[in-house]
Amino acid sequence: MAVKIRLRRIGEKKNPFYRVIVADSRAPMNGACVDEIGTYDPNKEPSELKVDAEKAEKWIANGAQPTESVARLFKNAGIIK
């Protein structure tokens, strides 16, 4: 099972809000997730990312691949190098 760390959009129209989730790469975007590790709010100034860093590092150590956007967010937050 290939596991990805990705964003799930839950915001309203023209008001995005995301949850950072760990899910099977074959699962649909709003389908079942294995774990929820945080949130991302791009509407605030500056953008607000709240992530459980320990869980994120544990999942990455266990082989979960972050998507490009999640990897960029984690890099800016200092979770991954």
PDB file of C-alpha atoms in Angstrom:
ATOM      1  CA  MET A   1       0.000   0.000   0.000  1.00  0.00           C
ATOM      2  CA  ALA A   2       1.487   3.331  -1.099  1.00  0.00           C
ATOM      3  CA  VAL A   3       0.729   5.966   1.511  1.00  0.00           C
ATOM      4  CA  LYS A   4       0.645   9.711   0.778  1.00  0.00           C
ATOM      5  CA  ILE A   5       0.470  12.773   2.985  1.00  0.00           C
ATOM      6  CA  ARG A   6      -1.856  15.177   1.188  1.00  0.00           C
ATOM      7  CA  LEU A   7      -4.354  17.993   1.541  1.00  0.00           C
ATOM      8  CA  ARG A   8      -8.111  17.424   1.714  1.00  0.00           C
ATOM      9  CA  ARG A   9     -10.149  20.516   0.904  1.00  0.00           C
ATOM     10  CA  ILE A  10     -13.038  21.107   3.291  1.00  0.00           C
ATOM     11  CA  GLY A  11     -13.617  24.841   2.812  1.00  0.00           C
ATOM     12  CA  GLU A  12     -16.506  26.629   1.199  1.00  0.00           C
ATOM     13  CA  LYS A  13     -16.642  28.002  -2.314  1.00  0.00           C
ATOM     14  CA  LYS A  14     -13.918  30.671  -2.750  1.00  0.00           C
ATOM     15  CA  ASN A  15     -12.843  30.109   0.868  1.00  0.00           C
ATOM     16  CA  PRO A  16     -10.436  27.161   0.927  1.00  0.00           C
ATOM     17  CA  PHE A  17      -9.490  25.339   4.124  1.00  0.00           C
ATOM     18  CA  TYR A  18      -7.550  22.085   4.171  1.00  0.00           C
ATOM     19  CA  ARG A  19      -6.889  19.142   6.431  1.00  0.00           C
ATOM     20  CA  VAL A  20      -3.476  17.475   6.200  1.00  0.00           C
ATOM     21  CA  ILE A  21      -4.206  13.747   5.993  1.00  0.00           C
ATOM     22  CA  VAL A  22      -2.389  10.460   5.529  1.00  0.00           C
ATOM     23  CA  ALA A  23      -4.196   8.239   3.008  1.00  0.00           C
ATOM     24  CA  ASP A  24      -3.706   5.402   0.575  1.00  0.00           C
ATOM     25  CA  SER A  25      -2.562   6.911  -2.737  1.00  0.00           C
ATOM     26  CA  ARG A  26      -5.378   5.062  -4.552  1.00  0.00           C
ATOM     27  CA  ALA A  27      -8.122   6.420  -2.260  1.00  0.00           C
ATOM     28  CA  PRO A  28     -10.308   9.237  -3.628  1.00  0.00           C
ATOM     29  CA  MET A  29      -9.472  12.783  -2.482  1.00  0.00           C
ATOM     30  CA  ASN A  30     -12.408  12.911  -0.058  1.00  0.00           C
ATOM     31  CA  GLY A  31     -12.380   9.182   0.692  1.00  0.00           C
ATOM     32  CA  ALA A  32     -11.182   7.323   3.755  1.00  0.00           C
ATOM     33  CA  CYS A  33      -7.968   8.448   5.407  1.00  0.00           C
ATOM     34  CA  VAL A  34      -5.585   6.552   7.661  1.00  0.00           C
ATOM     35  CA  ASP A  35      -4.733   9.506   9.931  1.00  0.00           C
ATOM     36  CA  GLU A  36      -5.401  13.237  10.195  1.00  0.00           C
ATOM     37  CA  ILE A  37      -2.279  15.135  11.249  1.00  0.00           C
ATOM     38  CA  GLY A  38      -3.170  18.810  10.918  1.00  0.00           C
ATOM     39  CA  THR A  39      -4.820  21.738   9.142  1.00  0.00           C
ATOM     40  CA  TYR A  40      -3.808  24.444   6.667  1.00  0.00           C
ATOM     41  CA  ASP A  41      -5.579  27.795   6.297  1.00  0.00           C
ATOM     42  CA  PRO A  42      -4.324  29.829   3.302  1.00  0.00           C
ATOM     43  CA  ASN A  43      -6.861  32.633   3.968  1.00  0.00           C
ATOM     44  CA  LYS A  44      -5.036  34.045   6.983  1.00  0.00           C
ATOM     45  CA  GLU A  45      -2.158  36.483   6.606  1.00  0.00           C
ATOM     46  CA  PRO A  46       0.358  34.840   6.845  1.00  0.00           C
ATOM     47  CA  SER A  47      -0.983  31.375   5.955  1.00  0.00           C
ATOM     48  CA  GLU A  48      -1.539  29.187   9.004  1.00  0.00           C
ATOM     49  CA  LEU A  49      -0.282  25.584   9.160  1.00  0.00           C
ATOM     50  CA  LYS A  50      -0.998  23.516  12.277  1.00  0.00           C
ATOM     51  CA  VAL A  51       0.570  20.059  12.092  1.00  0.00           C
ATOM     52  CA  ASP A  52       1.466  17.439  14.681  1.00  0.00           C
ATOM     53  CA  ALA A  53       5.181  17.359  13.787  1.00  0.00           C
ATOM     54  CA  GLU A  54       5.813  14.089  15.651  1.00  0.00           C
ATOM     55  CA  LYS A  55       3.089  12.279  13.687  1.00  0.00           C
ATOM     56  CA  ALA A  56       4.310  13.784  10.404  1.00  0.00           C
ATOM     57  CA  GLU A  57       7.904  12.687  11.048  1.00  0.00           C
ATOM     58  CA  LYS A  58       6.715   9.211  12.114  1.00  0.00           C
ATOM     59  CA  TRP A  59       4.698   8.762   8.903  1.00  0.00           C
ATOM     60  CA  ILE A  60       7.574   9.993   6.719  1.00  0.00           C
ATOM     61  CA  ALA A  61       9.966   7.628   8.543  1.00  0.00           C
ATOM     62  CA  ASN A  62       7.510   4.780   7.841  1.00  0.00           C
ATOM     63  CA  GLY A  63       7.569   5.523   4.100  1.00  0.00           C
ATOM     64  CA  ALA A  64       4.686   7.962   3.535  1.00  0.00           C
ATOM     65  CA  GLN A  65       5.383  10.310   0.615  1.00  0.00           C
ATOM     66  CA  PRO A  66       4.203  13.930   0.939  1.00  0.00           C
ATOM     67  CA  THR A  67       2.680  15.491  -2.180  1.00  0.00           C
ATOM     68  CA  GLU A  68       4.502  18.477  -3.717  1.00  0.00           C
ATOM     69  CA  SER A  69       2.298  21.039  -1.969  1.00  0.00           C
ATOM     70  CA  VAL A  70       2.545  19.299   1.422  1.00  0.00           C
ATOM     71  CA  ALA A  71       6.328  18.925   1.046  1.00  0.00           C
ATOM     72  CA  ARG A  72       6.610  22.676   0.370  1.00  0.00           C
ATOM     73  CA  LEU A  73       4.470  23.479   3.440  1.00  0.00           C
ATOM     74  CA  PHE A  74       6.494  21.101   5.641  1.00  0.00           C
ATOM     75  CA  LYS A  75       9.773  22.586   4.373  1.00  0.00           C
ATOM     76  CA  ASN A  76       8.605  26.138   5.189  1.00  0.00           C
ATOM     77  CA  ALA A  77       7.474  24.983   8.645  1.00  0.00           C
ATOM     78  CA  GLY A  78      10.802  23.205   9.279  1.00  0.00           C
ATOM     79  CA  ILE A  79       9.283  19.725   9.613  1.00  0.00           C
ATOM     80  CA  ILE A  80      11.410  18.277   6.799  1.00  0.00           C
ATOM     81  CA  LYS A  81      14.765  19.491   5.526  1.00  0.00           C
TER      82      LYS A  81
END
